[in-house]
Amino acid sequence: MTTRPGLRERKKAKTRRLLRQEALRLFVAQGYDHTTVEQICDAADVSPSTFFRYFPAKEDVVLMDDPGPFPEEPARAAGPVPPADDAVRTTLHDLLARRVGPDPDTTLARLRLAARVQPLRARLWQYQEAQVAHTAALLAWRAGRNAHAYEVRLSAAVLVAVTTETLMYWAERDGEPDLTALCARALDRLGGLGL
């Protein structure tokens, strides 16, 4: 059973969505380079300090995923460890689901913009470092391995890169083909990825 977020969390989520919505609207209307943080704030009726509480830089309004933890895992019970390929498959699905989030249309608009604007595309790859650490921890839990093991870290790095490239491919083709089909193709190519 999940609990509904409190009023404060709902208001923060609403402000975050509004800032992103207005930023994307302005980027489409006048171009990314010609849109300032001040213009985004004026459109959303918030101060620049509010903007920077949600997004450290203008690029982040496009690139930062909405906050939310990776899937929570309970403490591992004694018992057999699932096969490593199941851990890889489940983790890739989780990464894609987390990056797309509950609003695929907004995610598609963000990724289309990142695909067209070179500084955004370059910055997108910088986000991978933090994602690799989270992914390694999740893979390690699922495969019964140490998150610092070379094979786990390498597999995490590959999964994060595959997730980013899959999403960019999807965005460049306006949401086609279906992400589930792309995920299946990626898993076929990763058949030898072991832990």
Tab-separated table of C-alpha atoms in Angstrom:
chain	number	residue	atom	x	y	z
A	1	MET	CA	0.000	0.000	0.000
A	2	THR	CA	1.431	3.365	-1.005
A	3	THR	CA	0.694	6.529	0.892
A	4	ARG	CA	-0.282	9.729	-0.854
A	5	PRO	CA	2.405	12.423	-0.704
A	6	GLY	CA	1.752	15.254	1.708
A	7	LEU	CA	0.633	18.733	0.688
A	8	ARG	CA	4.176	20.104	0.705
A	9	GLU	CA	5.463	17.341	-1.590
A	10	ARG	CA	2.501	17.789	-3.939
A	11	LYS	CA	3.103	21.551	-4.153
A	12	LYS	CA	6.792	20.985	-4.887
A	13	ALA	CA	5.950	18.474	-7.607
A	14	LYS	CA	3.441	20.932	-9.100
A	15	THR	CA	6.009	23.763	-9.155
A	16	ARG	CA	8.608	21.466	-10.714
A	17	ARG	CA	6.160	20.390	-13.441
A	18	LEU	CA	5.157	24.010	-14.117
A	19	LEU	CA	8.778	25.141	-14.457
A	20	ARG	CA	9.524	22.290	-16.855
A	21	GLN	CA	6.333	22.886	-18.860
A	22	GLU	CA	7.031	26.607	-19.279
A	23	ALA	CA	10.691	26.000	-20.087
A	24	LEU	CA	9.850	23.472	-22.798
A	25	ARG	CA	7.192	25.785	-24.241
A	26	LEU	CA	9.667	28.665	-24.423
A	27	PHE	CA	12.454	26.488	-25.831
A	28	VAL	CA	10.158	25.376	-28.665
A	29	ALA	CA	8.850	28.913	-29.300
A	30	GLN	CA	12.116	30.857	-29.239
A	31	GLY	CA	14.924	28.324	-29.104
A	32	TYR	CA	16.947	26.926	-26.229
A	33	ASP	CA	19.822	29.390	-26.559
A	34	HIS	CA	17.496	32.413	-26.718
A	35	THR	CA	15.536	31.489	-23.595
A	36	THR	CA	16.768	32.687	-20.217
A	37	VAL	CA	16.075	31.383	-16.749
A	38	GLU	CA	14.437	34.740	-15.993
A	39	GLN	CA	11.979	34.254	-18.856
A	40	ILE	CA	11.120	30.774	-17.581
A	41	CYS	CA	10.562	32.191	-14.094
A	42	ASP	CA	8.348	34.985	-15.426
A	43	ALA	CA	6.241	32.467	-17.344
A	44	ALA	CA	5.890	30.233	-14.265
A	45	ASP	CA	5.412	33.212	-11.916
A	46	VAL	CA	8.243	32.208	-9.592
A	47	SER	CA	11.530	33.780	-8.585
A	48	PRO	CA	14.915	32.692	-9.956
A	49	SER	CA	15.845	31.436	-6.487
A	50	THR	CA	12.833	29.095	-6.658
A	51	PHE	CA	13.966	27.859	-10.074
A	52	PHE	CA	17.437	27.077	-8.739
A	53	ARG	CA	15.988	25.156	-5.773
A	54	TYR	CA	14.550	22.710	-8.293
A	55	PHE	CA	17.135	22.839	-11.071
A	56	PRO	CA	20.819	23.744	-10.514
A	57	ALA	CA	21.163	25.115	-14.084
A	58	LYS	CA	19.059	25.823	-17.164
A	59	GLU	CA	20.156	22.531	-18.737
A	60	ASP	CA	18.771	20.612	-15.790
A	61	VAL	CA	15.173	21.654	-16.455
A	62	VAL	CA	15.461	19.528	-19.593
A	63	LEU	CA	17.762	16.760	-18.431
A	64	MET	CA	17.112	16.073	-14.757
A	65	ASP	CA	14.724	13.226	-14.169
A	66	ASP	CA	12.022	13.800	-11.623
A	67	PRO	CA	13.154	12.799	-8.167
A	68	GLY	CA	12.315	9.369	-7.000
A	69	PRO	CA	14.294	6.477	-5.722
A	70	PHE	CA	15.322	3.502	-7.707
A	71	PRO	CA	13.065	0.572	-6.866
A	72	GLU	CA	13.340	-0.145	-3.188
A	73	GLU	CA	14.459	-3.609	-2.319
A	74	PRO	CA	13.743	-5.270	1.023
A	75	ALA	CA	16.550	-6.869	2.944
A	76	ARG	CA	17.529	-10.054	1.151
A	77	ALA	CA	16.084	-13.158	2.753
A	78	ALA	CA	18.183	-16.271	2.928
A	79	GLY	CA	17.640	-18.360	-0.149
A	80	PRO	CA	18.804	-18.861	-3.708
A	81	VAL	CA	20.160	-15.907	-5.645
A	82	PRO	CA	18.304	-15.243	-8.906
A	83	PRO	CA	20.233	-15.776	-12.149
A	84	ALA	CA	22.421	-12.849	-13.209
A	85	ASP	CA	20.599	-12.436	-16.525
A	86	ASP	CA	17.345	-11.874	-14.590
A	87	ALA	CA	19.081	-9.132	-12.603
A	88	VAL	CA	20.289	-7.475	-15.828
A	89	ARG	CA	16.869	-7.753	-17.515
A	90	THR	CA	14.940	-6.401	-14.521
A	91	THR	CA	17.402	-3.560	-13.978
A	92	LEU	CA	17.259	-2.435	-17.617
A	93	HIS	CA	13.452	-2.360	-17.459
A	94	ASP	CA	13.628	-0.358	-14.213
A	95	LEU	CA	16.101	2.145	-15.660
A	96	LEU	CA	13.936	2.799	-18.709
A	97	ALA	CA	10.746	3.063	-16.635
A	98	ARG	CA	12.373	5.497	-14.213
A	99	ARG	CA	13.779	7.684	-16.991
A	100	VAL	CA	10.458	7.826	-18.881
A	101	GLY	CA	8.433	8.356	-15.717
A	102	PRO	CA	4.679	8.804	-15.569
A	103	ASP	CA	4.556	11.314	-18.459
A	104	PRO	CA	6.087	9.821	-21.628
A	105	ASP	CA	5.030	12.813	-23.757
A	106	THR	CA	7.007	15.272	-21.626
A	107	THR	CA	9.960	12.886	-21.534
A	108	LEU	CA	9.822	12.607	-25.318
A	109	ALA	CA	9.790	16.419	-25.672
A	110	ARG	CA	12.752	16.727	-23.301
A	111	LEU	CA	14.758	14.088	-25.140
A	112	ARG	CA	13.945	15.548	-28.574
A	113	LEU	CA	15.345	18.848	-27.358
A	114	ALA	CA	18.427	17.146	-25.915
A	115	ALA	CA	18.984	15.371	-29.240
A	116	ARG	CA	18.936	18.692	-31.157
A	117	VAL	CA	20.899	20.932	-28.758
A	118	GLN	CA	24.541	19.869	-28.579
A	119	PRO	CA	25.334	21.270	-25.095
A	120	LEU	CA	22.333	19.374	-23.727
A	121	ARG	CA	23.368	16.152	-25.429
A	122	ALA	CA	26.900	16.477	-24.034
A	123	ARG	CA	25.570	17.196	-20.542
A	124	LEU	CA	23.234	14.204	-20.740
A	125	TRP	CA	26.202	11.869	-20.735
A	126	GLN	CA	27.561	13.539	-17.587
A	127	TYR	CA	24.491	12.366	-15.692
A	128	GLN	CA	25.578	8.798	-16.209
A	129	GLU	CA	28.224	8.805	-13.469
A	130	ALA	CA	25.714	9.067	-10.627
A	131	GLN	CA	23.377	6.636	-12.351
A	132	VAL	CA	26.113	4.014	-12.621
A	133	ALA	CA	26.610	3.941	-8.842
A	134	HIS	CA	22.870	3.523	-8.198
A	135	THR	CA	22.585	0.893	-10.903
A	136	ALA	CA	25.563	-1.060	-9.554
A	137	ALA	CA	23.947	-1.140	-6.117
A	138	LEU	CA	20.686	-2.411	-7.568
A	139	LEU	CA	22.410	-5.024	-9.743
A	140	ALA	CA	24.506	-6.185	-6.803
A	141	TRP	CA	21.428	-6.638	-4.662
A	142	ARG	CA	19.614	-8.577	-7.364
A	143	ALA	CA	22.554	-10.812	-8.261
A	144	GLY	CA	23.882	-11.346	-4.741
A	145	ARG	CA	27.175	-9.661	-5.588
A	146	ASN	CA	29.321	-6.843	-4.222
A	147	ALA	CA	28.461	-3.475	-5.801
A	148	HIS	CA	32.185	-2.673	-6.105
A	149	ALA	CA	33.044	-5.841	-8.017
A	150	TYR	CA	34.470	-5.023	-11.429
A	151	GLU	CA	31.878	-7.108	-13.300
A	152	VAL	CA	29.001	-5.412	-11.465
A	153	ARG	CA	30.353	-1.908	-12.078
A	154	LEU	CA	31.042	-2.716	-15.730
A	155	SER	CA	27.551	-4.166	-16.209
A	156	ALA	CA	26.014	-1.115	-14.528
A	157	ALA	CA	27.947	1.238	-16.820
A	158	VAL	CA	26.792	-0.718	-19.876
A	159	LEU	CA	23.146	-0.689	-18.742
A	160	VAL	CA	23.184	3.057	-18.094
A	161	ALA	CA	24.767	3.730	-21.506
A	162	VAL	CA	22.266	1.415	-23.207
A	163	THR	CA	19.385	3.164	-21.435
A	164	THR	CA	20.562	6.609	-22.544
A	165	GLU	CA	21.196	5.538	-26.130
A	166	THR	CA	17.855	3.691	-26.324
A	167	LEU	CA	15.980	6.764	-25.104
A	168	MET	CA	17.827	9.058	-27.521
A	169	TYR	CA	17.102	6.687	-30.435
A	170	TRP	CA	13.428	6.625	-29.375
A	171	ALA	CA	13.259	10.436	-29.125
A	172	GLU	CA	14.977	11.042	-32.464
A	173	ARG	CA	12.271	8.893	-34.084
A	174	ASP	CA	9.397	10.701	-32.310
A	175	GLY	CA	8.604	7.887	-29.915
A	176	GLU	CA	8.918	5.010	-32.347
A	177	PRO	CA	9.387	2.126	-32.118
A	178	ASP	CA	7.767	1.197	-28.844
A	179	LEU	CA	10.186	1.303	-25.901
A	180	THR	CA	9.255	-2.248	-24.917
A	181	ALA	CA	10.395	-3.462	-28.339
A	182	LEU	CA	13.613	-1.437	-28.101
A	183	CYS	CA	14.255	-2.847	-24.634
A	184	ALA	CA	13.828	-6.403	-25.973
A	185	ARG	CA	16.298	-5.638	-28.788
A	186	ALA	CA	18.785	-4.230	-26.273
A	187	LEU	CA	18.471	-7.316	-24.082
A	188	ASP	CA	19.115	-9.541	-27.101
A	189	ARG	CA	22.314	-7.614	-27.804
A	190	LEU	CA	23.330	-7.817	-24.127
A	191	GLY	CA	22.931	-11.590	-24.030
A	192	GLY	CA	26.556	-12.052	-22.989
A	193	LEU	CA	26.491	-9.432	-20.240
A	194	GLY	CA	27.264	-11.410	-17.124
A	195	LEU	CA	27.877	-10.692	-13.496
